[in-house]
Short mmCIF file of C-alpha atoms in Angstrom, two decimals:
data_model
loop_
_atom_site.label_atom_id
_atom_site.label_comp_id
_atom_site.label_asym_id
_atom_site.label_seq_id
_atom_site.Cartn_x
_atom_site.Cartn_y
_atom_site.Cartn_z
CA UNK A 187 50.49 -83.62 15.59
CA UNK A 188 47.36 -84.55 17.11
CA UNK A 189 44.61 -81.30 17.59
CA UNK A 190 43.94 -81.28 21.41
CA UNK A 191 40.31 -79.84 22.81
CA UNK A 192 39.13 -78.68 25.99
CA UNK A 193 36.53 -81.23 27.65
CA UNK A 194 33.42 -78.41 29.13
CA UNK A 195 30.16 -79.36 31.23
CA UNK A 196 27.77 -78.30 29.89
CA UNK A 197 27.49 -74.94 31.00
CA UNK A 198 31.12 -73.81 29.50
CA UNK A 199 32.96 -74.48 32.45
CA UNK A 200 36.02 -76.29 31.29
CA UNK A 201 37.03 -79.26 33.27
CA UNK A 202 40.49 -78.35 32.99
CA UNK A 203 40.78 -81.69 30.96
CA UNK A 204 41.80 -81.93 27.56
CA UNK A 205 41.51 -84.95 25.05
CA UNK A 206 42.48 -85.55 21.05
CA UNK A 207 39.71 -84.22 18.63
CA UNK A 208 38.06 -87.35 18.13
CA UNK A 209 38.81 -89.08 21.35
CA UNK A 210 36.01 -90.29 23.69
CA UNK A 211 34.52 -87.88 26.43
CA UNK A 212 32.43 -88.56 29.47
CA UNK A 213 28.36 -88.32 29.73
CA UNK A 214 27.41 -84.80 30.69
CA UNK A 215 30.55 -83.65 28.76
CA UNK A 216 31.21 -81.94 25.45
CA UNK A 217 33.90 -80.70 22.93
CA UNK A 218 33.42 -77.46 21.37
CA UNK A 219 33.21 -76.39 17.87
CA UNK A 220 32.17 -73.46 15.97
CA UNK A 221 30.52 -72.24 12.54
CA UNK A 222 30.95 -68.77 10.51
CA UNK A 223 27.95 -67.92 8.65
CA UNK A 224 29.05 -64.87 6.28
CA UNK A 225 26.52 -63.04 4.69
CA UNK A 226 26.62 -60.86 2.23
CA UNK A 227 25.00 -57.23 2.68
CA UNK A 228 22.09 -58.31 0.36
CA UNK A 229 21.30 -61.21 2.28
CA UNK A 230 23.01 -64.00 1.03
CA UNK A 231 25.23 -66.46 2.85
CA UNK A 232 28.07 -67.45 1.60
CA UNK A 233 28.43 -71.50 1.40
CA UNK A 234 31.06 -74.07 0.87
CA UNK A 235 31.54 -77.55 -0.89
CA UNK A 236 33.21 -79.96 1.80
CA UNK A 237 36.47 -81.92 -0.25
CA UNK A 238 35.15 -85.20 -1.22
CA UNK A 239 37.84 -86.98 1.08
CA UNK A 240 36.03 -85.62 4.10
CA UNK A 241 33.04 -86.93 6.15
CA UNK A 242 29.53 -86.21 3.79
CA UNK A 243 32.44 -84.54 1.03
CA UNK A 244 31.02 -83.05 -1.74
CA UNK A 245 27.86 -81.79 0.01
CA UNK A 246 27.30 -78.25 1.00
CA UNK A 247 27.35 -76.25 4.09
CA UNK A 248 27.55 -73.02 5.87
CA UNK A 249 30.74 -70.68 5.41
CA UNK A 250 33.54 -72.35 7.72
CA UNK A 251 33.47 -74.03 10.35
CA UNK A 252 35.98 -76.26 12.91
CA UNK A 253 36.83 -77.72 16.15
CA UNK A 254 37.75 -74.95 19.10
CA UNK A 255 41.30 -76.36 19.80
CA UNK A 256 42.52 -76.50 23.62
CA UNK A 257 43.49 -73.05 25.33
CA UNK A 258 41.31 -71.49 22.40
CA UNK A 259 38.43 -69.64 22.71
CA UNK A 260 35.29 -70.00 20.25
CA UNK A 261 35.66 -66.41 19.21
CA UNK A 262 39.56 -67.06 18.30
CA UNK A 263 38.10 -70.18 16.64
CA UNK A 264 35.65 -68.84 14.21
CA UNK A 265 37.86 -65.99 13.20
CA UNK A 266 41.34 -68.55 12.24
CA UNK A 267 38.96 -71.28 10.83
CA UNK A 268 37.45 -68.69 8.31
CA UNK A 269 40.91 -67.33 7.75
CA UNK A 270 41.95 -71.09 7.14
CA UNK A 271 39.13 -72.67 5.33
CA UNK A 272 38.15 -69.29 3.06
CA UNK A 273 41.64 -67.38 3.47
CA UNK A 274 39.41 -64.40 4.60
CA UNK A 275 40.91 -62.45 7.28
CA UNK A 276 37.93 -60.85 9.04
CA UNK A 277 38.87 -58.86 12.46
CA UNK A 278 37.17 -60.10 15.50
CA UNK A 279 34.86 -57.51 15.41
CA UNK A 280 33.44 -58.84 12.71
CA UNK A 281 31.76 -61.93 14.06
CA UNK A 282 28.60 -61.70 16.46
CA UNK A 283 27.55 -64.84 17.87
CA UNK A 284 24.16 -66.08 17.00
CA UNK A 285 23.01 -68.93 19.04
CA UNK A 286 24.76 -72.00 20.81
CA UNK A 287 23.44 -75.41 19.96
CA UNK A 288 24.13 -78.77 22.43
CA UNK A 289 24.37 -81.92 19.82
CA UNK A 290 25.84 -84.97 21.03
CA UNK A 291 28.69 -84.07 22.90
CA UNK A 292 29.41 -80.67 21.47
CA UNK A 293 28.60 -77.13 22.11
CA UNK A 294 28.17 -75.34 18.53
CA UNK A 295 29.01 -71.72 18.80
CA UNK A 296 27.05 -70.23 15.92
CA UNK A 297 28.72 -66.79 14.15
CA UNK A 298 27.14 -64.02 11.62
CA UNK A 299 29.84 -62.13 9.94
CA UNK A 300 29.48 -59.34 6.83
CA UNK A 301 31.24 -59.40 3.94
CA UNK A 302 30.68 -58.22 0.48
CA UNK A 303 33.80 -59.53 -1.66
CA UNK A 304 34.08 -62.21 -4.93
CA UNK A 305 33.31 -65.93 -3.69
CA UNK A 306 36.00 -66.30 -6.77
CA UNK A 307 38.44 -64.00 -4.78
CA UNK A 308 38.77 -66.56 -2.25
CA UNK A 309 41.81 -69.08 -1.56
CA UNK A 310 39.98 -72.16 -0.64
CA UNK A 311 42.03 -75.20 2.27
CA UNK A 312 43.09 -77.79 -0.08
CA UNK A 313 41.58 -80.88 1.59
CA UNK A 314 38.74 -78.84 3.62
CA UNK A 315 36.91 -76.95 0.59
CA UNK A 316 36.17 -77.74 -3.06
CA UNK A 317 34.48 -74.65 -4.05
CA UNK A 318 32.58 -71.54 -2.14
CA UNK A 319 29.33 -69.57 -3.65
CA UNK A 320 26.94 -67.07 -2.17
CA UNK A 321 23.42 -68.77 -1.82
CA UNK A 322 19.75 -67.06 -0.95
CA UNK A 323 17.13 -68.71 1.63
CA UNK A 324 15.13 -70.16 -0.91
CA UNK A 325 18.23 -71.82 -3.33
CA UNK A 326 19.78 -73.42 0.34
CA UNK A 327 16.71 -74.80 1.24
CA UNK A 328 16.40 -76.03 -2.49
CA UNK A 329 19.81 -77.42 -1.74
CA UNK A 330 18.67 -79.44 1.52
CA UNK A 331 15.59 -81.18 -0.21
CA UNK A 332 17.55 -82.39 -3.21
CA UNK A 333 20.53 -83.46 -1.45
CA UNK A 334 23.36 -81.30 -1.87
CA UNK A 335 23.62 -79.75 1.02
CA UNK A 336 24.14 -81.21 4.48
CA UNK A 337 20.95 -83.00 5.86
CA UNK A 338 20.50 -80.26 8.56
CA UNK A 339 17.12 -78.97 9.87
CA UNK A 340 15.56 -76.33 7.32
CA UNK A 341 13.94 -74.68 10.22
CA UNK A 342 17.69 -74.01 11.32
CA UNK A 343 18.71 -72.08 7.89
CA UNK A 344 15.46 -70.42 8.05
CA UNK A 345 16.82 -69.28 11.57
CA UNK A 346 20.00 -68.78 10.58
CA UNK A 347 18.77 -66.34 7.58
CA UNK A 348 16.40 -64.47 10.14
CA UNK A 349 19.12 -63.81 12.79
CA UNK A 350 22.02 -62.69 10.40
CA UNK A 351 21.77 -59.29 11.69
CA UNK A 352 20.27 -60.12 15.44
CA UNK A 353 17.87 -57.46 15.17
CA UNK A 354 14.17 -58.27 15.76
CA UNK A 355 14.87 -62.12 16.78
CA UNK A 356 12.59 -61.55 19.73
#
């Protein structure tokens, strides 16, 4: 069964359209998705391995992340792709959102969550993660310029790093 998302301009209003995940969507329109960034108390973020059968498998990236499906809000997103992807249950509560980034066609709700437990306690999505472990600034980064992880701005995990808390971002 085919996921179905909501079609938004770009200011979140939904157009009360909905299309298949990877189906076509009109200029001025986007798709929503969202990202969990879990961070340890210490400072770390916790990072996973995409399965080598998906798009740029084997390289790294944040915690979770997934497609907002239609009827779904990003909030409800973040918390059932973390619970799906990481099999860590973490209440609403638990998620602030960071930042919201436009990039072609989609509207990236970015989360911060805390957790302190075992990357090895984890149960990991067959077919979604290969492996999970928690990561500092300077070893992601590391990660980016050798080509492991996903090809994403540095300035971004820098960012992401600074904000995990949202205290003194302005």
């Amino acid at each position: 069964d085919m996921e179905r998302m909501d079609v938004y301009k770009s200011e979140f209003v939904k157009t009360g359209r909905t299309v298949e995940r990877y189906a076509p969507i009109g200029a001025g329109e986007n798709k929503m998705v969202v990202f969990a960034c879990v961070f340890s108390s210490d400072g770390r973020l916790l990072i996973q391995q995409r399965s080598a059968e998906k798009t740029m498998g084997g390289h790294w990236d944040v915690s979770a992340g997934g497609a907002v499906q239609a009827g779904e809000s990003s909030l409800d997103a973040v918390v059932r792709e973390t619970g799906e992807e990481l099999g860590l249950q973490l209440p609403e509560d638990a998620f602030v959102k960071l930042l919201t980034l436009y990039y072609e066609g989609h509207l990236h709700d970015i989360y911060a969550a805390r957790w302190d437990g075992k990357a090895e306690d984890l149960t990991l999505q067959v077919g979604e993660v290969s492996a999970v472990k928690w990561a500092t600034e300077q070893e992601v980064l590391a990660m980016i310029d050798d080509g492991q992880f996903l090809p994403v701005h540095k300035e971004f995990i820098v960012l992401l790093f600074k904000m995990q808390t949202r205290r003194g971002i302005m």
